[in-house]
PDB file of C-alpha atoms in Angstrom:
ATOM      1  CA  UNK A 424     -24.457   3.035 -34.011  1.00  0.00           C
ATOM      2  CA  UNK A 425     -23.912   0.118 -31.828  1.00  0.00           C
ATOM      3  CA  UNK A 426     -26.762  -1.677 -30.590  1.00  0.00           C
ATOM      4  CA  UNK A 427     -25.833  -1.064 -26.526  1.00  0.00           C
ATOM      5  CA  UNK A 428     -27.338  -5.075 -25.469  1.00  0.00           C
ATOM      6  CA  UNK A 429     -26.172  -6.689 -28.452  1.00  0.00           C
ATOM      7  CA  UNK A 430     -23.111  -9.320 -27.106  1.00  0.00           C
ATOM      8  CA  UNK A 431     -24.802  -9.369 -23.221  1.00  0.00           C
ATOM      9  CA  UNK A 432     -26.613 -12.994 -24.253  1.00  0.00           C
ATOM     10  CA  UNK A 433     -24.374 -13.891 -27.249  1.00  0.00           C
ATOM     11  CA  UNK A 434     -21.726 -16.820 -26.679  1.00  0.00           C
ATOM     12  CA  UNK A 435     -19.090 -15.006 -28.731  1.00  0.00           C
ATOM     13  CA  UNK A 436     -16.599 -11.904 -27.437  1.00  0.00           C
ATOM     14  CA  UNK A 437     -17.751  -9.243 -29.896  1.00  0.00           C
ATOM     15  CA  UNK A 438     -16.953  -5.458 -29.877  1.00  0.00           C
ATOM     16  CA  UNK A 439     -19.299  -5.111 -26.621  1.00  0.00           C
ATOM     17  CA  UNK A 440     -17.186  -7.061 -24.869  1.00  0.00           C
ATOM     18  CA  UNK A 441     -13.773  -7.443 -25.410  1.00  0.00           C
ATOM     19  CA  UNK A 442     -12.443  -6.637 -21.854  1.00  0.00           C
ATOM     20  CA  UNK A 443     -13.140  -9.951 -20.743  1.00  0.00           C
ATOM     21  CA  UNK A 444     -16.265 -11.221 -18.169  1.00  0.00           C
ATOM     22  CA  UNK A 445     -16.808  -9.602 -14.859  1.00  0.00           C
ATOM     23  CA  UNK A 446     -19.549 -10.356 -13.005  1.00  0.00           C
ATOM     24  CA  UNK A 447     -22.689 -11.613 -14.573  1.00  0.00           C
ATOM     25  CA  UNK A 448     -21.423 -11.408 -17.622  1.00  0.00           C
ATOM     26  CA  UNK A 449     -20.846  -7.670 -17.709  1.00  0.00           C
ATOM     27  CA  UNK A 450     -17.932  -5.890 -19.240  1.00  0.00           C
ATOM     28  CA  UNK A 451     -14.906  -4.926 -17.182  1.00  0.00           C
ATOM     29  CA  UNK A 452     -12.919  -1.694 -17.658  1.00  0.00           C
ATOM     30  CA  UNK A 453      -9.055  -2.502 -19.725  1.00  0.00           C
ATOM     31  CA  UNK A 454      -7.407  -1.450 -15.962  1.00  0.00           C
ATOM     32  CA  UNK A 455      -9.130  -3.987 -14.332  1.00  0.00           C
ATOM     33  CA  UNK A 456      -8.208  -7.437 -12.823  1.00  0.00           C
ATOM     34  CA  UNK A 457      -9.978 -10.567 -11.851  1.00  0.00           C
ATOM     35  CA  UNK A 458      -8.609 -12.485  -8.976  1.00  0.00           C
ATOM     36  CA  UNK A 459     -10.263 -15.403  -7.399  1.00  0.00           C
ATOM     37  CA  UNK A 460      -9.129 -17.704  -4.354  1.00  0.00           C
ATOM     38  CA  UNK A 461      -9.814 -21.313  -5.286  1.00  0.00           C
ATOM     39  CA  UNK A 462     -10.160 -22.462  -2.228  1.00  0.00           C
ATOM     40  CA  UNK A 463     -13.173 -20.667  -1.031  1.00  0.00           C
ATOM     41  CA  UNK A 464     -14.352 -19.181  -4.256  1.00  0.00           C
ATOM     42  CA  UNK A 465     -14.544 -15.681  -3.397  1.00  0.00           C
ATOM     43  CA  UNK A 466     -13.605 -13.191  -6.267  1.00  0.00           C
ATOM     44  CA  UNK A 467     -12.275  -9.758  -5.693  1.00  0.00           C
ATOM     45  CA  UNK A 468     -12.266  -7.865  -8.982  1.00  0.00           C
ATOM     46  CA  UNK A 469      -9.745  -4.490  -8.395  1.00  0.00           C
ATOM     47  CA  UNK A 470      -8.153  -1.709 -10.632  1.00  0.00           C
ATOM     48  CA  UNK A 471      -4.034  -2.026 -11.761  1.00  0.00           C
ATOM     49  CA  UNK A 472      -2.731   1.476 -11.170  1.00  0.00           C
ATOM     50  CA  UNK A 473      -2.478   4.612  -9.540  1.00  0.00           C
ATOM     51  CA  UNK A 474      -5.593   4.771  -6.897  1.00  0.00           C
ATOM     52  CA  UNK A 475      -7.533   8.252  -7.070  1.00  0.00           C
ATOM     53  CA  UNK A 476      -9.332   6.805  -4.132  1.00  0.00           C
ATOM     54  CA  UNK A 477      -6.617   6.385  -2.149  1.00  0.00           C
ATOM     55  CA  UNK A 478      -5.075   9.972  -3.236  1.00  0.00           C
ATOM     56  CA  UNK A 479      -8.421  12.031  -2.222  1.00  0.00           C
ATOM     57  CA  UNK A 480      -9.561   9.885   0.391  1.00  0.00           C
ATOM     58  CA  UNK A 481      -6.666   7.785   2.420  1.00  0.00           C
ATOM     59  CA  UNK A 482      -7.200   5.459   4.285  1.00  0.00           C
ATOM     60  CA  UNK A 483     -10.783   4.962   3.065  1.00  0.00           C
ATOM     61  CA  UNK A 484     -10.454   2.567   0.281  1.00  0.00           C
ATOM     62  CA  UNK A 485      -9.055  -0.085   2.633  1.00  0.00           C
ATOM     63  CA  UNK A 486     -11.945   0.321   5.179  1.00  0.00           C
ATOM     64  CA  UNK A 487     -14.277  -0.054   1.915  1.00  0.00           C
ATOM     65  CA  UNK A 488     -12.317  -3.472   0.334  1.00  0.00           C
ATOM     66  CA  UNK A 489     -12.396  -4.872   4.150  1.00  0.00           C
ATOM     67  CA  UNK A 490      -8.471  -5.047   3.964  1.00  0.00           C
ATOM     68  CA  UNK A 491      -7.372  -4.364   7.259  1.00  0.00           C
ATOM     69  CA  UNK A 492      -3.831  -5.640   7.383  1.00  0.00           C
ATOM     70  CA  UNK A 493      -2.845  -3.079   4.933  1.00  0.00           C
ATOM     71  CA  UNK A 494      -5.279  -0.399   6.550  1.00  0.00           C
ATOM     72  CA  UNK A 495      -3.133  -0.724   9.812  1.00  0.00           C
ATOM     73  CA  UNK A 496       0.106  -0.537   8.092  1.00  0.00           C
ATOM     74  CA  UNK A 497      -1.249   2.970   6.162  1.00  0.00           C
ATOM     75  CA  UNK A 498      -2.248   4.307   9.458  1.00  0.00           C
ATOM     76  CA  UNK A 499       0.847   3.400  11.445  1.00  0.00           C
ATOM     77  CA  UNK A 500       3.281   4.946   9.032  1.00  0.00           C
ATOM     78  CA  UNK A 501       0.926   8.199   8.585  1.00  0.00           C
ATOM     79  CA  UNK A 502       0.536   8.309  12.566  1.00  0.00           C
ATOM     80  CA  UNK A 503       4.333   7.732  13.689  1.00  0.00           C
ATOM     81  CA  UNK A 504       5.130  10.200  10.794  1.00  0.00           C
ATOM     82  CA  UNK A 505       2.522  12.624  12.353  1.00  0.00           C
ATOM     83  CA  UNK A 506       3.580  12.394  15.776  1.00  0.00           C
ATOM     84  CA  UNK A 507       7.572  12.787  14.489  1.00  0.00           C
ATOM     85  CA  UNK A 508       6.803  15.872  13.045  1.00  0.00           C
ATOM     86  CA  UNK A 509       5.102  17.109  16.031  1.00  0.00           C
ATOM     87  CA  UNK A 510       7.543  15.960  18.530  1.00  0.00           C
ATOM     88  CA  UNK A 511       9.982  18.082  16.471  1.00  0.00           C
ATOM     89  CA  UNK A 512       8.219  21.314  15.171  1.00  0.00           C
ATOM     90  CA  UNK A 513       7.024  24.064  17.724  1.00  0.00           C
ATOM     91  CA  UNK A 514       5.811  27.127  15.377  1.00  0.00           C
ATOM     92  CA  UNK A 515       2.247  26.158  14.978  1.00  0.00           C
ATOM     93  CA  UNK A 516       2.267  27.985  11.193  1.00  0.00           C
ATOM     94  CA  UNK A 517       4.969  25.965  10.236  1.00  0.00           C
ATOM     95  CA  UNK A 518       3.531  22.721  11.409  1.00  0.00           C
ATOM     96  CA  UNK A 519       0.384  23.244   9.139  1.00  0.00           C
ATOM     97  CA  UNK A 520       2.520  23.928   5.973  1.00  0.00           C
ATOM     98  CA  UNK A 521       4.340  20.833   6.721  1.00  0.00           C
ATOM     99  CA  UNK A 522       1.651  18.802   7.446  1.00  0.00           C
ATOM    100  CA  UNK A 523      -0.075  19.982   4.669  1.00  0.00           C
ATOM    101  CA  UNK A 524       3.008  18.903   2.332  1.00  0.00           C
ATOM    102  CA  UNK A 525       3.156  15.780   4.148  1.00  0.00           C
ATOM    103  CA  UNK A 526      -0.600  14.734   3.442  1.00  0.00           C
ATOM    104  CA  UNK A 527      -0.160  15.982  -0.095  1.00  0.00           C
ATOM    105  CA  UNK A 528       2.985  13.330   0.378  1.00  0.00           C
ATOM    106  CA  UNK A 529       1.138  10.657   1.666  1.00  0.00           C
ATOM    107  CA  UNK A 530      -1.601  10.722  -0.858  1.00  0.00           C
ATOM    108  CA  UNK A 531       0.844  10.437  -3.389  1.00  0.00           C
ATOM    109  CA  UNK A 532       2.723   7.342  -2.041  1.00  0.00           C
ATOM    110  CA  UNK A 533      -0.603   5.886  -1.248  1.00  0.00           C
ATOM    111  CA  UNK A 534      -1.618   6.216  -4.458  1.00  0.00           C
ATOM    112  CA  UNK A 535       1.034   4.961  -6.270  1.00  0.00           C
ATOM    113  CA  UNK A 536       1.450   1.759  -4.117  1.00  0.00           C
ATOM    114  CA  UNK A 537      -2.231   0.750  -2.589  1.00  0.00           C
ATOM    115  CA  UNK A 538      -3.740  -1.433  -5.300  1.00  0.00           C
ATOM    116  CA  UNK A 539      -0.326  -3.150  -5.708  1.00  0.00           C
ATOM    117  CA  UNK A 540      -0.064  -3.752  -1.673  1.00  0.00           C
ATOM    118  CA  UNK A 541      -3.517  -4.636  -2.046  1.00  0.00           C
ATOM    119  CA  UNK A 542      -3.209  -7.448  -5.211  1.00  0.00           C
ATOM    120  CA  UNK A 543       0.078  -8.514  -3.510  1.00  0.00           C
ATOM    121  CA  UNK A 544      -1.572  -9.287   0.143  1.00  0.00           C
ATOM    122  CA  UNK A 545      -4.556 -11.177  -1.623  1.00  0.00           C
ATOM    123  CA  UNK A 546      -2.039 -13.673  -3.319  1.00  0.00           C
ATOM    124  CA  UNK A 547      -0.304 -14.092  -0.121  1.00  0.00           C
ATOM    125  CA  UNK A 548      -3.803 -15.132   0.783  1.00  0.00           C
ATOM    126  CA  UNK A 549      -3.941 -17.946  -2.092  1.00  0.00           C
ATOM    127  CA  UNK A 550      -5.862 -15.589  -4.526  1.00  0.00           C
ATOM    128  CA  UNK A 551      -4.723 -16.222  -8.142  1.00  0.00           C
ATOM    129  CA  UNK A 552      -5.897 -14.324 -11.565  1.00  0.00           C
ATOM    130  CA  UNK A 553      -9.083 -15.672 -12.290  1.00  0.00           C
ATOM    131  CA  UNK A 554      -8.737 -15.444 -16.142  1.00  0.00           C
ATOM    132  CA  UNK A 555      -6.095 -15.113 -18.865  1.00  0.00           C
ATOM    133  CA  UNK A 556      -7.019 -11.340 -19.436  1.00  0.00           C
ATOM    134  CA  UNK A 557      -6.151 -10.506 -15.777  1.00  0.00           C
ATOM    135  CA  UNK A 558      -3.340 -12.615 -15.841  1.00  0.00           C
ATOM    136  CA  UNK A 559      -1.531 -10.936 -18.422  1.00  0.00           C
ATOM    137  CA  UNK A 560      -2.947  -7.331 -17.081  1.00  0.00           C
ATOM    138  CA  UNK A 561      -1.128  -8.297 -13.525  1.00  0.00           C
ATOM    139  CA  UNK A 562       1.889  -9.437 -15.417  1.00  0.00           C
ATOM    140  CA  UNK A 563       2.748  -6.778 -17.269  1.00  0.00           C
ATOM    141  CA  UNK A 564       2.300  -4.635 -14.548  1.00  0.00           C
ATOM    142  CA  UNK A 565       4.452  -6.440 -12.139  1.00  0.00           C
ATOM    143  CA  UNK A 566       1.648  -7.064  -9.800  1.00  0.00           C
ATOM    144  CA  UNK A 567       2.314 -10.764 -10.423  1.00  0.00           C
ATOM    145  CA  UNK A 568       4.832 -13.678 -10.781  1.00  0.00           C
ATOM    146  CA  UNK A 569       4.419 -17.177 -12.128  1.00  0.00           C
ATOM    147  CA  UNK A 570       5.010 -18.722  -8.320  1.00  0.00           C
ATOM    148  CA  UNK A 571       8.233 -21.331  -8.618  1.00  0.00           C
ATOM    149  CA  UNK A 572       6.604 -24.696  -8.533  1.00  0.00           C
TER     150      UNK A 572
END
């Protein structure tokens, strides 16, 4: 058995800790990725992937992560969409099946795009991987691009 504080103080990356450093020194999940702006300083560490947050709980994980540009862009689309499909539905059973298929939609698309509309807007912001680790995690996901010097 492992010895669960054994590599917290130690100077070398054992088997504790081979996700790379998050805060304090603590050990970051394999699906997560470091970005810091080096400007200010501030660090935002997030998750590469499909958002379970964002899926169960739309548009909550943007209020939470203070992003509010892409908070108003999720509610806009969701609200025009809503108020489409109730300019042009009357039959009041209908209009909960669809909007039941269209939250079921929503969460979906949310899902799948938030945390890469979320990495993307925070290096349009001058945030930039903080370490190699997330740097190759955000490349090999697509989330991001050596910028042309």
């Amino acid at each position: 058995m492992q010895d669960p504080f054994k590599g917290f103080n130690d100077d070398d990356d054992d088997q504790n800790n081979q996700n790379g450093d998050g805060p304090q020194g603590l050990p970051l999940p394999p699906n997560y990725a470091t970005v810091v702006n080096p400007e200010t300083g501030n660090m935002r560490i997030a998750k590469v992937g499909f958002s379970w947050t964002m899926f169960f709980f739309s548009p909550l994980p943007s209020i939470f992560r203070a992003d509010w540009y892409n908070f108003l862009c999720i509610v806009g689309v969701e609200f025009g969409s809503f108020m489409l499909l109730s300019m042009t539905t009357s039959a009041s059973q209908f209009v909960a099946i669809i909007n039941y298929a269209f939250t079921l939609f929503f969460g979906l698309v949310w899902g799948s795009l938030y945390n890469l509309m979320y990495f993307k807007h925070l290096f349009n912001r001058g945030f930039r991987p903080a370490d190699e680790r997330s740097r190759d995690l955000l490349t090999r996901t697509h989330y991001w691009s050596q910028p042309k010097e």
